[in-house]
Short mmCIF file of C-alpha atoms in Angstrom, two decimals:
data_model
loop_
_atom_site.label_atom_id
_atom_site.label_comp_id
_atom_site.label_asym_id
_atom_site.label_seq_id
_atom_site.Cartn_x
_atom_site.Cartn_y
_atom_site.Cartn_z
CA MET A 1 1.00 -14.02 54.27
CA ALA A 2 -0.04 -12.57 50.60
CA ILE A 3 2.11 -9.96 49.13
CA GLN A 4 -0.33 -7.23 47.54
CA VAL A 5 1.31 -5.92 44.24
CA PRO A 6 0.29 -2.35 43.52
CA ASN A 7 -1.43 -1.76 40.17
CA SER A 8 0.51 0.27 37.81
CA GLU A 9 -1.45 3.34 38.25
CA THR A 10 -0.50 3.20 41.74
CA ALA A 11 3.13 2.49 41.48
CA THR A 12 3.62 5.59 39.36
CA GLN A 13 1.92 8.00 41.99
CA PRO A 14 4.55 10.35 43.61
CA THR A 15 5.11 10.22 47.18
CA LYS A 16 4.50 13.36 49.52
CA ARG A 17 8.20 13.79 49.63
CA GLU A 18 8.76 13.61 45.83
CA GLN A 19 5.78 16.25 45.67
CA ARG A 20 7.50 18.52 48.20
CA GLU A 21 10.82 18.12 46.18
CA ALA A 22 9.25 18.73 42.75
CA TYR A 23 7.65 21.85 44.37
CA LEU A 24 10.82 23.17 45.71
CA LYS A 25 12.57 22.79 42.32
CA SER A 26 9.75 24.74 40.65
CA LEU A 27 10.08 27.42 43.12
CA LEU A 28 13.53 27.56 42.41
CA SER A 29 13.35 27.80 38.77
CA THR A 30 10.60 30.18 39.07
CA ALA A 31 12.39 32.69 41.29
CA GLN A 32 15.57 32.50 38.89
CA ALA A 33 13.29 33.05 35.63
CA ASN A 34 14.24 36.84 35.89
CA VAL A 35 17.26 37.42 37.33
CA PRO A 36 18.93 40.27 35.33
CA ASP A 37 21.98 40.05 33.84
CA THR A 38 23.61 43.15 35.83
CA LEU A 39 22.92 40.97 38.97
CA ALA A 40 24.26 37.56 37.97
CA PHE A 41 26.75 37.23 40.91
CA ALA A 42 27.13 33.59 39.10
CA ASP A 43 28.93 32.05 42.04
CA LEU A 44 26.84 33.13 44.83
CA ARG A 45 23.75 31.94 42.86
CA ALA A 46 25.08 28.65 42.26
CA LYS A 47 25.75 28.11 45.96
CA ALA A 48 22.47 28.93 47.08
CA GLU A 49 21.18 26.94 44.12
CA ALA A 50 23.05 23.84 45.35
CA ILE A 51 21.50 24.62 49.13
CA VAL A 52 17.89 24.46 47.94
CA ASN A 53 18.68 21.32 45.97
CA GLU A 54 19.93 19.80 49.13
CA HIS A 55 16.58 20.03 50.71
CA THR A 56 12.84 19.44 50.39
CA PHE A 57 10.17 21.84 51.02
CA PRO A 58 9.50 21.82 54.50
CA SER A 59 6.91 19.82 56.26
CA ASN A 60 5.41 19.33 59.81
CA ARG A 61 7.87 16.49 60.39
CA ASP A 62 10.76 18.97 60.01
CA GLU A 63 11.43 20.15 63.79
CA ASP A 64 11.73 23.93 62.64
CA TRP A 65 8.35 23.92 61.24
CA ARG A 66 6.39 21.60 63.46
CA PHE A 67 3.78 23.69 64.11
CA THR A 68 3.57 25.68 60.67
CA ASP A 69 2.07 24.03 58.19
CA LEU A 70 2.88 25.21 54.47
CA SER A 71 0.81 22.66 52.81
CA PRO A 72 -1.52 25.32 51.32
CA MET A 73 1.41 26.47 49.38
CA LEU A 74 1.84 23.29 47.56
CA ALA A 75 -1.69 24.03 45.69
CA VAL A 76 -0.57 27.45 44.51
CA PRO A 77 1.27 27.84 40.91
CA PHE A 78 3.28 30.65 42.00
CA GLN A 79 4.73 32.73 38.86
CA ALA A 80 7.74 35.31 38.37
CA ALA A 81 7.26 38.91 38.64
CA GLU A 82 8.25 39.77 34.87
CA SER A 83 8.37 43.39 34.71
CA PRO A 84 7.67 46.62 37.23
CA ALA A 85 4.32 46.74 38.07
CA GLU A 86 2.42 50.13 36.99
CA ILE A 87 1.69 51.76 40.22
CA ASP A 88 1.34 55.72 41.09
CA MET A 89 2.10 57.70 43.86
CA GLY A 90 -1.26 57.26 45.56
CA ALA A 91 -0.12 53.64 46.30
CA LEU A 92 2.07 55.27 49.31
CA GLY A 93 -0.94 56.69 50.83
CA PRO A 94 -0.97 53.88 53.65
CA VAL A 95 2.85 53.53 54.25
CA GLN A 96 3.59 57.30 54.34
CA MET A 97 6.01 58.28 57.13
CA PRO A 98 6.69 62.05 57.48
CA GLU A 99 9.60 61.46 59.68
CA ALA A 100 11.70 59.76 57.25
CA ILE A 101 14.54 61.17 55.57
CA ALA A 102 14.67 58.87 52.80
CA ARG A 103 12.50 56.00 51.22
CA ILE A 104 13.29 53.40 49.01
CA VAL A 105 10.30 51.45 47.46
CA LEU A 106 10.62 47.64 46.00
CA VAL A 107 7.34 46.51 44.39
CA ASN A 108 7.31 42.72 43.95
CA GLY A 109 10.77 42.54 44.62
CA GLN A 110 11.80 44.99 42.03
CA TYR A 111 13.16 48.90 42.83
CA ASN A 112 10.98 51.45 41.62
CA ALA A 113 12.82 54.92 41.49
CA THR A 114 9.57 56.95 40.87
CA LEU A 115 8.36 56.04 44.25
CA SER A 116 11.73 56.26 46.00
CA ASP A 117 12.94 59.32 47.39
CA VAL A 118 16.79 59.51 48.61
CA ASP A 119 17.60 62.94 47.79
CA LYS A 120 17.92 64.73 50.99
CA LEU A 121 20.43 62.37 52.67
CA PRO A 122 23.54 63.63 54.90
CA THR A 123 27.15 63.38 53.12
CA GLY A 124 28.39 60.18 52.59
CA VAL A 125 25.09 58.01 53.57
CA VAL A 126 23.68 55.99 50.69
CA VAL A 127 20.25 54.70 50.03
CA GLY A 128 19.43 53.14 46.98
CA SER A 129 19.24 49.81 44.40
CA LEU A 130 22.14 47.35 44.55
CA ALA A 131 21.81 47.14 40.82
CA SER A 132 22.56 50.94 40.41
CA LEU A 133 25.36 50.86 43.08
CA LYS A 134 27.47 48.11 42.48
CA ASP A 135 29.47 49.03 40.26
CA GLY A 136 30.35 52.35 41.65
CA ALA A 137 33.03 53.38 44.30
CA LEU A 138 31.10 51.61 47.07
CA GLY A 139 30.21 48.47 44.95
CA GLU A 140 33.06 46.56 46.65
CA THR A 141 31.80 47.09 50.04
CA LEU A 142 28.59 46.21 49.22
CA THR A 143 29.16 42.89 47.28
CA ALA A 144 31.70 41.93 49.96
CA ARG A 145 28.86 41.62 52.60
CA LEU A 146 26.05 40.56 50.42
CA ALA A 147 24.77 36.97 51.35
CA THR A 148 27.68 36.24 53.89
CA SER A 149 25.76 36.60 56.96
CA ASN A 150 25.44 33.43 59.14
CA GLY A 151 22.26 31.72 58.37
CA GLY A 152 22.18 31.52 54.66
CA HIS A 153 21.98 27.69 54.54
CA GLU A 154 18.24 27.81 55.27
CA VAL A 155 16.11 26.81 52.45
CA PHE A 156 14.31 29.86 51.88
CA THR A 157 17.09 31.98 52.69
CA ALA A 158 19.20 30.14 49.73
CA LEU A 159 15.86 30.52 47.57
CA ASN A 160 15.84 34.31 47.56
CA THR A 161 19.80 34.57 47.13
CA ALA A 162 19.27 32.26 44.12
CA GLY A 163 16.56 34.49 42.45
CA PHE A 164 16.34 38.01 44.15
CA GLN A 165 16.04 40.45 41.10
CA ASP A 166 17.08 43.57 43.06
CA ALA A 167 17.95 44.63 46.70
CA ALA A 168 17.33 47.84 48.59
CA VAL A 169 20.78 49.35 49.98
CA VAL A 170 21.51 51.27 52.97
CA TYR A 171 24.74 52.37 53.90
CA VAL A 172 26.08 54.49 56.70
CA PRO A 173 29.87 55.38 56.76
CA ARG A 174 32.17 55.58 59.72
CA ASN A 175 31.08 58.02 62.40
CA GLN A 176 27.97 59.28 60.59
CA VAL A 177 24.95 59.75 62.83
CA VAL A 178 21.31 59.86 60.85
CA GLU A 179 18.98 61.41 62.95
CA GLN A 180 15.62 60.65 61.04
CA PRO A 181 14.64 57.13 60.12
CA ILE A 182 15.37 55.55 56.87
CA GLN A 183 12.15 53.74 55.13
CA VAL A 184 12.31 50.55 53.29
CA VAL A 185 8.80 49.76 52.02
CA TYR A 186 8.06 46.63 49.97
CA LEU A 187 4.81 46.63 48.12
CA SER A 188 2.71 43.76 47.16
CA VAL A 189 0.81 44.48 43.63
CA ALA A 190 -1.55 41.73 42.80
CA ARG A 191 -1.68 40.57 38.99
CA GLY A 192 -3.65 38.16 37.00
CA GLU A 193 -1.58 35.12 38.60
CA PRO A 194 -0.15 34.67 41.71
CA ILE A 195 3.37 35.95 42.12
CA ILE A 196 6.17 34.89 44.39
CA ALA A 197 8.82 37.87 44.92
CA SER A 198 11.99 37.85 46.68
CA PRO A 199 12.57 41.12 48.19
CA ARG A 200 16.05 41.72 49.73
CA CYS A 201 17.78 44.98 51.99
CA LEU A 202 21.50 45.14 52.70
CA VAL A 203 21.98 47.46 55.72
CA ILE A 204 25.38 48.15 56.54
CA ALA A 205 26.30 50.78 59.58
CA GLU A 206 29.96 51.26 59.55
CA SER A 207 32.16 51.76 62.91
CA GLY A 208 30.81 54.56 65.21
CA SER A 209 27.68 55.24 63.25
CA ALA A 210 23.97 55.25 64.21
CA VAL A 211 20.65 54.85 61.97
CA THR A 212 17.20 53.88 62.50
CA VAL A 213 15.78 51.68 59.77
CA VAL A 214 11.96 50.92 59.21
CA GLU A 215 11.14 48.12 56.78
CA ASP A 216 7.37 47.99 55.91
CA PHE A 217 5.71 45.12 54.12
CA PHE A 218 2.46 45.99 52.55
CA GLY A 219 -0.22 44.63 50.68
CA ALA A 220 -3.87 45.80 50.04
CA HIS A 221 -5.07 42.70 48.13
CA ASP A 222 -6.04 39.40 49.23
CA ARG A 223 -5.14 37.33 46.02
CA ASP A 224 -2.59 34.37 46.59
CA HIS A 225 0.90 35.85 46.75
CA CYS A 226 4.20 34.71 48.30
CA ASN A 227 7.12 37.14 49.64
CA ASN A 228 10.55 35.53 50.59
CA SER A 229 12.26 38.18 51.69
CA VAL A 230 15.98 38.81 53.27
CA THR A 231 17.26 41.10 55.05
CA GLU A 232 21.23 41.57 56.27
CA VAL A 233 21.99 44.36 58.78
CA TRP A 234 25.75 44.69 59.67
CA ALA A 235 26.51 46.72 62.68
CA ASP A 236 30.10 46.98 63.06
CA ASP A 237 31.89 47.90 66.20
CA ASN A 238 30.39 50.73 68.31
CA ALA A 239 27.43 50.94 66.03
CA GLN A 240 23.88 51.61 67.00
CA VAL A 241 21.12 50.07 64.59
CA THR A 242 17.25 50.60 65.52
CA HIS A 243 15.40 48.68 63.13
CA VAL A 244 11.47 48.35 63.42
CA ARG A 245 10.08 45.76 60.99
CA LEU A 246 6.30 46.21 59.97
CA GLN A 247 4.59 43.04 58.18
CA ARG A 248 1.00 44.22 57.22
CA GLU A 249 0.48 42.38 54.03
CA GLY A 250 -2.53 41.15 52.59
CA ALA A 251 -5.00 38.02 53.56
CA GLY A 252 -3.98 35.71 50.57
CA THR A 253 -0.03 36.22 51.38
CA PHE A 254 2.22 33.78 52.39
CA HIS A 255 5.02 35.72 53.95
CA ILE A 256 8.30 34.04 54.76
CA GLY A 257 11.15 36.29 56.09
CA LYS A 258 14.73 36.17 56.93
CA THR A 259 16.39 38.96 59.11
CA ALA A 260 20.15 38.20 59.86
CA ILE A 261 22.03 40.68 62.14
CA THR A 262 26.10 40.70 62.54
CA GLN A 263 27.15 42.91 65.38
CA GLY A 264 30.72 44.00 66.30
CA ARG A 265 32.08 44.63 69.34
CA ASP A 266 30.67 47.54 71.49
CA SER A 267 27.52 47.64 69.07
CA ARG A 268 23.97 48.14 69.94
CA TYR A 269 21.01 46.58 68.13
CA THR A 270 17.31 47.05 68.61
CA MET A 271 14.75 45.49 66.74
CA ILE A 272 10.88 45.58 66.88
CA PRO A 273 9.40 43.52 64.71
CA VAL A 274 5.49 43.92 64.49
CA THR A 275 3.35 41.16 62.64
CA LEU A 276 -0.03 42.29 61.78
CA GLY A 277 -0.82 40.67 58.24
CA ALA A 278 -0.56 37.71 55.84
CA ARG A 279 -2.30 34.33 55.62
CA LEU A 280 0.85 32.50 56.90
CA SER A 281 3.74 34.04 58.39
CA ARG A 282 7.10 33.10 59.32
CA HIS A 283 10.00 35.33 60.62
CA ASN A 284 13.28 33.84 61.27
CA LEU A 285 15.12 36.35 63.38
CA GLU A 286 19.20 35.65 63.80
CA VAL A 287 21.30 37.93 65.63
CA TYR A 288 25.19 36.89 66.06
CA GLN A 289 27.12 38.76 68.54
CA ASN A 290 30.55 38.88 66.83
CA GLY A 291 32.50 40.77 69.42
CA PRO A 292 32.61 41.54 73.12
CA GLN A 293 30.31 43.67 75.05
CA THR A 294 27.58 43.84 72.56
CA ASP A 295 23.85 44.52 73.17
CA THR A 296 21.11 43.18 71.88
CA ASN A 297 17.31 44.06 72.39
CA LEU A 298 14.47 42.42 70.45
CA TYR A 299 10.71 43.68 71.52
CA GLY A 300 8.27 41.95 69.21
CA LEU A 301 4.53 42.04 68.82
CA THR A 302 2.01 39.79 67.06
CA ALA A 303 -1.61 40.85 66.64
CA ILE A 304 -3.68 38.34 64.55
CA ALA A 305 -7.25 37.22 64.19
CA GLN A 306 -9.37 35.05 61.87
CA SER A 307 -7.51 32.00 60.39
CA GLN A 308 -3.95 33.69 60.36
CA LEU A 309 -1.00 31.96 61.20
CA ALA A 310 2.20 33.86 62.74
CA ASP A 311 5.28 31.93 63.51
CA THR A 312 8.51 33.84 65.25
CA HIS A 313 11.65 31.67 65.25
CA SER A 314 14.43 33.63 66.78
CA LEU A 315 18.30 33.06 67.64
CA ILE A 316 20.51 35.02 69.65
CA ALA A 317 24.23 34.00 69.23
CA MET A 318 26.19 35.08 72.03
CA ASN A 319 29.71 34.25 71.06
CA HIS A 320 31.66 36.47 73.24
CA PRO A 321 32.14 37.68 76.78
CA HIS A 322 30.13 40.38 78.38
CA GLY A 323 27.55 40.57 76.00
CA THR A 324 23.90 41.27 77.00
CA ALA A 325 20.39 40.48 75.25
CA ASP A 326 17.15 41.52 76.03
CA GLN A 327 13.95 39.83 74.39
CA LEU A 328 10.28 40.42 74.75
CA HIS A 329 7.97 39.07 72.49
CA LYS A 330 4.00 39.52 72.99
CA ALA A 331 1.10 38.13 70.97
CA ILE A 332 -2.69 39.06 70.51
CA ILE A 333 -4.66 36.06 69.10
CA ASP A 334 -8.21 36.55 68.30
CA ASP A 335 -10.77 33.89 66.49
CA SER A 336 -9.22 31.00 65.32
CA ALA A 337 -5.87 32.27 64.72
CA HIS A 338 -2.46 30.43 65.23
CA ALA A 339 0.56 32.08 66.85
CA VAL A 340 4.15 30.47 67.02
CA PHE A 341 7.10 31.50 69.20
CA ASN A 342 10.44 29.31 69.34
CA GLY A 343 13.18 31.63 70.76
CA ARG A 344 16.64 30.31 71.33
CA VAL A 345 19.68 31.99 73.03
CA TRP A 346 22.73 30.27 72.54
CA VAL A 347 25.53 30.59 75.40
CA PRO A 348 28.76 28.78 74.26
CA ARG A 349 31.82 28.20 76.69
CA ASP A 350 33.62 31.53 75.70
CA ALA A 351 30.76 33.88 76.55
CA GLN A 352 31.69 34.16 80.06
CA LEU A 353 29.82 37.10 82.12
CA THR A 354 26.85 37.43 79.76
CA ASN A 355 23.35 38.34 80.99
CA ALA A 356 20.67 37.42 78.80
CA SER A 357 16.64 37.44 79.30
CA GLN A 358 13.85 36.16 77.35
CA LEU A 359 10.27 36.31 77.90
CA ASN A 360 7.30 35.13 75.54
CA ARG A 361 3.80 36.71 76.37
CA ASN A 362 0.47 35.68 75.03
CA LEU A 363 -3.17 37.21 75.43
CA LEU A 364 -5.94 34.97 73.69
CA LEU A 365 -9.24 36.82 73.08
CA SER A 366 -10.92 33.61 71.97
CA GLY A 367 -11.69 30.16 73.12
CA LYS A 368 -10.57 28.87 69.53
CA ALA A 369 -7.18 30.89 69.61
CA ARG A 370 -3.84 28.88 69.66
CA VAL A 371 -0.46 29.36 70.73
CA ASP A 372 2.82 27.10 70.66
CA THR A 373 5.48 28.91 72.68
CA LYS A 374 9.13 27.19 73.06
CA PRO A 375 11.63 29.74 74.75
CA GLU A 376 14.93 28.04 74.99
CA LEU A 377 18.14 28.68 76.72
CA ASP A 378 21.37 26.75 75.41
CA ILE A 379 24.04 27.71 77.93
CA VAL A 380 27.55 26.16 78.04
CA ALA A 381 29.22 28.97 80.07
CA ASP A 382 29.57 28.88 83.67
CA ASN A 383 29.52 32.35 84.73
CA VAL A 384 26.36 34.15 83.28
CA LYS A 385 23.00 35.55 84.19
CA CYS A 386 20.25 33.90 81.97
CA ALA A 387 16.51 33.74 82.53
CA HIS A 388 13.56 32.71 80.21
CA GLY A 389 9.95 32.05 80.50
CA ALA A 390 6.31 32.04 78.57
CA THR A 391 2.76 32.99 79.81
CA VAL A 392 -0.43 32.18 78.25
CA SER A 393 -3.44 34.21 79.57
CA GLN A 394 -6.88 35.76 78.71
CA LEU A 395 -8.60 38.75 79.67
CA ASP A 396 -9.27 38.98 83.05
CA ALA A 397 -12.79 39.09 83.86
CA ASN A 398 -12.15 40.97 87.24
CA GLU A 399 -10.25 43.72 85.38
CA VAL A 400 -12.82 44.05 83.20
CA PHE A 401 -15.65 44.34 85.95
CA TYR A 402 -13.42 46.86 87.85
CA LEU A 403 -13.25 49.01 84.77
CA GLN A 404 -16.91 48.88 84.03
CA SER A 405 -17.53 49.68 87.84
CA ARG A 406 -15.51 53.10 86.79
CA GLY A 407 -18.06 53.86 84.10
CA ILE A 408 -16.28 52.02 81.31
CA ASP A 409 -18.28 50.19 79.15
CA ALA A 410 -17.37 46.42 78.37
CA GLU A 411 -15.93 46.96 75.14
CA ALA A 412 -13.94 49.71 76.05
CA ALA A 413 -12.51 48.15 79.03
CA GLN A 414 -11.39 45.26 76.85
CA ARG A 415 -9.63 47.52 74.24
CA LEU A 416 -7.83 49.29 77.32
CA LEU A 417 -6.82 46.15 78.37
CA ILE A 418 -5.43 45.25 75.35
CA TYR A 419 -3.81 48.36 74.97
CA GLY A 420 -2.10 48.15 78.06
CA PHE A 421 -0.63 44.32 77.06
CA ALA A 422 0.66 45.81 73.74
CA MET A 423 1.91 49.18 75.02
CA ASP A 424 5.09 47.70 76.45
CA VAL A 425 6.32 46.92 72.87
CA VAL A 426 4.65 49.76 70.91
CA ASP A 427 5.92 52.61 73.30
CA ARG A 428 9.62 51.23 72.22
CA ILE A 429 9.07 52.55 68.69
CA PRO A 430 10.92 55.91 68.37
CA ILE A 431 8.50 57.33 65.60
CA PRO A 432 5.49 59.04 66.59
CA SER A 433 3.56 58.36 63.27
CA LEU A 434 4.09 54.76 63.45
CA LYS A 435 3.35 54.43 67.17
CA GLN A 436 0.04 56.09 66.64
CA LEU A 437 -0.72 53.82 63.67
CA LEU A 438 0.07 50.59 65.72
CA THR A 439 -1.92 51.98 68.85
CA ASP A 440 -5.07 52.60 66.63
CA THR A 441 -4.48 49.24 65.09
CA VAL A 442 -4.12 47.40 68.55
CA THR A 443 -7.10 49.27 70.29
CA GLN A 444 -9.39 48.17 67.67
CA ARG A 445 -9.31 44.73 68.81
CA SER A 446 -11.42 43.32 71.18
CA SER A 447 -12.73 40.08 72.42
#
């Protein structure tokens, strides 16, 4: 058999793996380009850089990315955000939340003091930027928690750690109860070239405290943009944290997000992540129960259309006895959109007498809509109550006909059924203005 020797031109062509490696290195250098000296964190960033260099840019051959194709990103030459974007108060119109007691705003990952409002907080509660707080009395507490959550070895999380320019900080001291929500706004502002931003947030609720935090990712443009965000939440012993995450970015955005939660004993954490926007979005949600009698509640909603792709990967690690976890994730998929859900509940041998349930429900509004769902229970303990499941369905023609027989037209009937499907999640949001916004958004969708 003759052996065909490639010509020199063919031999010099990089392989797909080499292309992904080169692209990831370029993202790393871009993210690091404008790290301020005041937030050098040399050891922290060096470790993150080493983790990034151990990886290649994810592809469909990686199990965690099997259903989410990131190859469109390879064609986009992202640049770093060099200086704070010029923006006025009018940009806050779509994200106004009258119930908020404080608001901190990051524009393309950079803190904007003009748009932020942090002057009406209870005694001891701190909301601000890491750059302005790290050298104060609180600085040691903040830097001791920063980038120490589990899950930091994931490539995009490490990329954020290596290159974030500032971070939003929410700190609630021991036994302090904050009655009104605190809002963290991430604005994406388009410029001449595609930008990669690295927004970061650190939430610390000390023992016995209670707080509601709302993260709002917003961008009104449809240009190429990448947001690689990381949020770390620390709910210490007997703390209560309610966390709403709203992602409604522009049609050209690649949104990669990590939320890492560490819970102490007797703590209660409730999260409602809502995904509406972006061209492609991936949310890695990881909860680590680090004490007994810990309660975790995750109620997610995805509503996408056209050719959007929205991927939710979650992990609940129930590491101690008497823990509870309740997860419900719903998706409404229209046109040729594609939703992905991969949820894992990990119950090791030490986590006896735990109670966990996980359910993923999906509503397809189009014959071209697609969903890939994979709920998982990984149980080693032998004295537990655990259940999981997934459903995929369309609007029931009989239900639509029944509503029409009661004088409701077909479009209104479809909207009513979609409303009923989504409200099981939306009704859990404790903020009236945000609940109304999502109700209006969901009910505008019909097949």
